[in-house]
Coordinates of C-alpha atoms in Angstrom, one line a residue:
V1 CA 0.0 0.0 0.1
D2 CA 1.1 3.8 -0.8
L3 CA 1.1 5.3 2.7
K4 CA 0.8 8.6 0.5
K5 CA -2.0 7.4 -1.3
G6 CA -3.6 5.2 0.9
L7 CA -5.7 2.2 0.2
F8 CA -8.6 2.7 -2.1
Y9 CA -12.2 1.2 0.0
F10 CA -14.8 -0.3 -1.2
D11 CA -18.4 -0.1 1.3
Y12 CA -21.6 -0.2 0.6
S13 CA -22.0 3.1 -0.1
Y14 CA -20.9 2.0 -4.0
R15 CA -23.9 -0.3 -4.6
P16 CA -25.7 1.1 -7.5
V17 CA -29.0 0.2 -5.3
P18 CA -28.6 1.5 -0.9
L19 CA -28.5 -1.2 1.2
E20 CA -30.7 -1.6 4.6
Q21 CA -29.9 -4.1 6.9
T22 CA -31.8 -5.2 10.2
Y23 CA -30.0 -8.0 12.5
I24 CA -32.6 -10.2 14.9
G25 CA -30.7 -12.1 17.7
I26 CA -33.0 -14.8 19.5
T27 CA -32.1 -15.6 22.8
E28 CA -34.5 -19.0 22.6
K29 CA -32.3 -22.4 23.0
K30 CA -34.4 -25.5 22.7
N31 CA -34.0 -26.3 18.8
V32 CA -38.1 -26.8 18.2
R33 CA -39.0 -23.8 19.9
K34 CA -36.3 -21.5 18.7
L35 CA -37.2 -23.4 14.9
M36 CA -40.9 -21.6 15.4
L37 CA -39.6 -19.0 16.4
M38 CA -37.6 -18.2 12.9
N39 CA -40.5 -18.8 11.2
E40 CA -43.0 -16.5 12.8
I41 CA -40.1 -14.0 12.5
V42 CA -39.7 -15.2 8.4
Y43 CA -43.6 -15.2 8.5
E44 CA -44.2 -11.1 10.0
K45 CA -41.3 -9.5 7.4
V46 CA -42.2 -11.0 4.8
I47 CA -46.1 -10.0 5.0
E48 CA -44.9 -6.8 5.8
R49 CA -43.9 -6.6 2.5
A50 CA -46.3 -9.0 0.4
G51 CA -47.4 -7.6 -2.5
R52 CA -45.2 -4.8 -2.2
F53 CA -42.1 -6.4 -2.7
Q54 CA -40.4 -9.8 -3.8
I55 CA -38.9 -11.6 -1.5
I56 CA -36.3 -14.0 -1.3
V57 CA -35.6 -16.3 2.2
F58 CA -32.7 -18.6 2.5
V59 CA -31.7 -21.7 4.4
H60 CA -29.2 -23.9 5.1
S61 CA -30.9 -27.8 3.5
R62 CA -32.7 -28.9 0.7
K63 CA -35.3 -30.4 2.9
E64 CA -35.4 -26.8 4.7
T65 CA -36.3 -24.8 1.3
A66 CA -39.8 -27.1 1.7
R67 CA -40.6 -27.4 5.4
T68 CA -40.0 -23.3 5.9
A69 CA -42.3 -22.6 2.4
K70 CA -44.9 -25.3 3.4
A71 CA -44.8 -23.2 7.3
L72 CA -45.0 -19.6 5.7
R73 CA -47.7 -21.2 3.3
D74 CA -50.1 -22.9 6.6
M75 CA -49.3 -19.4 8.4
A76 CA -50.9 -17.5 6.0
I77 CA -53.6 -19.8 5.3
S78 CA -54.5 -19.6 9.1
K79 CA -54.3 -16.0 9.0
D80 CA -56.4 -15.6 5.7
E81 CA -53.8 -13.8 4.4
I82 CA -52.6 -16.2 1.9
T83 CA -53.8 -13.8 -1.4
R84 CA -51.5 -11.4 -0.3
F85 CA -49.0 -13.9 -1.9
L86 CA -50.5 -14.0 -5.5
K87 CA -51.1 -10.9 -7.9
E88 CA -54.7 -10.1 -8.3
D89 CA -54.5 -10.9 -12.3
S90 CA -56.0 -14.0 -13.2
N91 CA -52.9 -14.5 -15.7
T92 CA -50.8 -15.3 -12.9
R93 CA -52.7 -18.2 -11.1
N94 CA -53.3 -19.4 -14.3
I95 CA -49.7 -19.9 -15.0
L96 CA -48.6 -20.9 -11.8
Q97 CA -51.2 -23.7 -11.5
G98 CA -50.0 -24.5 -15.0
E99 CA -46.6 -24.8 -14.0
A100 CA -47.6 -26.7 -10.6
D101 CA -49.1 -29.2 -12.7
E102 CA -46.3 -29.8 -15.0
A103 CA -43.9 -29.9 -12.4
N104 CA -41.4 -32.5 -11.4
S105 CA -41.3 -31.9 -7.7
E106 CA -44.4 -32.8 -5.5
D107 CA -43.4 -29.5 -3.4
L108 CA -43.9 -27.3 -5.8
K109 CA -46.8 -29.1 -7.1
Q110 CA -48.0 -28.2 -3.7
L111 CA -46.4 -24.1 -3.3
L112 CA -46.5 -22.9 -6.8
P113 CA -50.1 -22.3 -6.9
Y114 CA -50.2 -19.9 -3.7
G115 CA -47.2 -17.7 -5.5
I116 CA -44.5 -19.5 -3.1
G117 CA -41.6 -21.3 -5.3
I118 CA -38.5 -23.0 -3.3
H119 CA -35.0 -23.3 -5.2
H120 CA -32.1 -26.0 -4.4
A121 CA -29.4 -28.3 -6.6
G122 CA -31.8 -31.2 -5.8
L123 CA -34.5 -30.1 -7.8
A124 CA -34.8 -31.1 -11.0
R125 CA -32.8 -28.5 -14.4
N126 CA -36.6 -28.1 -15.3
D127 CA -38.2 -27.3 -11.8
R128 CA -34.9 -25.3 -11.3
K129 CA -35.5 -23.2 -15.1
V130 CA -39.4 -22.8 -13.9
V131 CA -38.6 -21.1 -10.5
E132 CA -36.4 -19.0 -12.2
D133 CA -38.4 -17.9 -14.7
L134 CA -41.6 -17.5 -12.4
F135 CA -39.8 -15.4 -10.0
A136 CA -38.1 -13.6 -12.6
A137 CA -41.3 -12.3 -14.3
E138 CA -42.6 -11.8 -11.2
H139 CA -44.9 -14.4 -11.2
I140 CA -43.8 -16.1 -7.9
Q141 CA -43.7 -13.4 -4.9
L142 CA -42.0 -15.3 -2.2
L143 CA -38.7 -17.6 -2.7
V144 CA -37.4 -20.3 -0.2
S145 CA -34.1 -21.3 -1.2
T146 CA -30.7 -22.5 -0.6
A147 CA -27.5 -20.4 -1.1
T148 CA -26.6 -22.2 -4.4
L149 CA -28.9 -19.1 -5.5
A150 CA -26.9 -16.8 -4.2
W151 CA -23.8 -18.1 -5.8
G152 CA -24.7 -19.4 -8.9
V153 CA -28.1 -17.7 -10.1
N154 CA -28.5 -13.5 -10.9
L155 CA -31.5 -13.3 -9.3
P156 CA -32.0 -10.6 -7.0
A157 CA -34.8 -9.1 -5.3
H158 CA -35.9 -6.2 -3.2
T159 CA -36.1 -8.2 0.5
V160 CA -33.3 -10.8 1.1
I161 CA -34.0 -12.7 4.9
I162 CA -31.1 -15.2 6.2
K163 CA -33.6 -17.8 8.4
G164 CA -30.6 -18.5 10.8
T165 CA -26.6 -18.7 10.5
Q166 CA -25.7 -22.2 11.4
V167 CA -24.8 -24.9 8.8
Y168 CA -23.7 -28.4 9.0
S169 CA -20.3 -29.2 7.7
P170 CA -19.7 -32.8 7.3
E171 CA -15.7 -32.4 7.3
Q172 CA -15.4 -30.7 10.9
G173 CA -18.6 -33.2 11.7
R174 CA -20.3 -30.5 13.5
W175 CA -22.9 -27.4 13.5
I176 CA -20.4 -24.2 12.3
E177 CA -21.4 -20.3 11.4
L178 CA -21.3 -19.4 7.6
S179 CA -18.6 -17.8 6.4
P180 CA -19.0 -14.3 5.9
Q181 CA -18.3 -14.6 2.5
D182 CA -21.4 -16.2 2.5
I183 CA -24.2 -13.9 3.7
L184 CA -22.3 -11.3 1.6
Q185 CA -22.6 -13.1 -1.1
M186 CA -26.9 -13.3 0.3
V187 CA -27.0 -10.4 1.4
G188 CA -25.4 -8.9 -2.2
R189 CA -28.8 -10.6 -3.6
A190 CA -31.2 -7.4 -2.3
G191 CA -31.6 -4.3 -4.7
R192 CA -32.5 -4.8 -7.8
P193 CA -31.1 -2.2 -9.7
Q194 CA -33.0 -1.1 -12.9
Y195 CA -36.4 -1.6 -10.4
D196 CA -35.5 -0.1 -6.7
T197 CA -34.4 2.3 -5.5
S198 CA -33.4 0.5 -2.3
G199 CA -32.6 -3.4 -1.0
E200 CA -33.4 -5.0 2.2
G201 CA -31.4 -7.5 4.4
I202 CA -32.8 -9.3 7.0
L203 CA -30.4 -12.3 9.0
I204 CA -31.6 -13.8 12.1
T205 CA -29.4 -15.3 13.6
S206 CA -28.8 -16.6 17.5
H207 CA -28.6 -13.5 19.8
S208 CA -24.4 -15.2 21.0
E209 CA -23.6 -14.6 17.3
L210 CA -25.1 -11.1 16.9
Q211 CA -22.2 -8.9 17.7
Y212 CA -20.3 -11.3 15.5
Y213 CA -22.7 -10.1 12.7
L214 CA -22.8 -7.2 13.8
S215 CA -19.1 -6.3 13.7
L216 CA -19.1 -8.1 10.0
N217 CA -21.9 -5.2 8.7
N218 CA -19.3 -2.5 10.0
M219 CA -15.9 -4.3 8.3
Q220 CA -15.0 -4.3 12.1
L221 CA -13.3 -8.1 12.0
P222 CA -9.9 -8.5 10.5
I223 CA -8.2 -11.3 7.9
E224 CA -7.8 -14.4 9.5
S225 CA -5.3 -16.6 7.9
Q226 CA -6.4 -20.2 7.1
F227 CA -2.6 -21.4 6.8
M228 CA -2.9 -23.9 9.6
T229 CA -5.3 -26.3 7.5
Q230 CA -2.3 -26.4 5.1
L231 CA 0.4 -25.7 7.3
A232 CA 2.1 -29.2 7.0
D233 CA 2.0 -30.4 3.6
Q234 CA 3.7 -26.8 2.9
L235 CA 6.2 -27.4 5.6
N236 CA 6.9 -30.4 3.8
A237 CA 7.6 -28.6 0.4
E238 CA 9.7 -26.6 2.1
I239 CA 11.9 -29.5 3.7
V240 CA 12.2 -31.5 0.7
L241 CA 13.2 -28.0 -1.1
G242 CA 16.4 -27.8 1.7
N243 CA 15.2 -24.8 2.3
V244 CA 14.3 -26.0 6.0
T245 CA 16.8 -28.1 7.5
N246 CA 16.1 -27.8 11.3
T247 CA 14.1 -26.9 14.0
K248 CA 15.0 -23.0 14.3
E249 CA 15.0 -22.7 10.5
A250 CA 11.4 -24.5 10.2
V251 CA 10.8 -21.1 13.1
E252 CA 12.2 -18.6 11.0
W253 CA 10.2 -19.6 8.3
L254 CA 6.8 -19.8 10.1
S255 CA 8.0 -16.3 11.5
Y256 CA 7.5 -15.1 7.7
T257 CA 3.7 -15.8 7.3
Y258 CA 0.5 -14.0 7.8
L259 CA -0.1 -17.0 9.9
Y260 CA 2.5 -15.7 12.3
V261 CA 1.2 -12.5 12.0
R262 CA -2.2 -12.9 13.3
M263 CA -0.7 -15.2 15.9
M264 CA 0.7 -12.6 17.8
M265 CA -2.3 -10.5 17.0
N266 CA -5.1 -12.6 18.3
P267 CA -3.5 -15.8 19.8
S268 CA -6.4 -17.1 21.4
L269 CA -8.0 -17.6 18.3
Y270 CA -5.3 -20.1 17.2
G271 CA -4.9 -22.0 20.3
I272 CA -2.1 -19.9 22.1
T273 CA -2.5 -19.0 25.7
L274 CA -0.7 -15.7 26.8
E275 CA 2.1 -17.7 28.5
Q276 CA 3.0 -19.6 25.5
K277 CA 2.8 -16.2 23.3
K278 CA 6.1 -15.0 25.6

């Protein structure tokens, strides 16, 4: 970085459509009650915007797309608000019913007539294409999707809701928090440059993680090193090349890495105690 010129920094002000972000923390610990509460919050946010804006709700498993969509549909039916998801014109209703009849997915057959769609990699290719086209043409007002839509398909909406921030990691064998890249990619779907003057991103997470995501939004999180996962392979390569021949040289080599810099700055994150740092 040129110290006289500084570093050019892109923040949200450079977006063509301004983005408003809302963060909601849930204190409930029991999984069943927590899931019900999340559905209630998502429904509340969706129904406030239904009929005015298109909405994408991101969930984190294929099965959860249908479960969430059906829960929202059932709540709308029970409160006699299901017509809020449908355009008034009969043409849209006929198109949705026709596509529902032709769909391969049983879930889509049940959801499309209500103006609700789902999207994930497990759907047949034709079903995914139909859902994308219906949403782009504004026949579908509410779309429940996995993150594959955020990364792979250019299909923005006015409002994006991220339902929960925990995903299961097969590699680690446990639930982990979504990466900052995933969050930014999903929220980035909010706001359509050619149609909207603003976009809206709503993130629902556990209360304990709220500060983390607020810091992410304010760009207060430092970039941490990912070198630890490849450290053994890289060190072996240096040994084979003859650059590292003993422990002292290995320590010196490590001191040149960004991993070492971050370990000194944030030792607790890398499992280092203050005594070990000294």
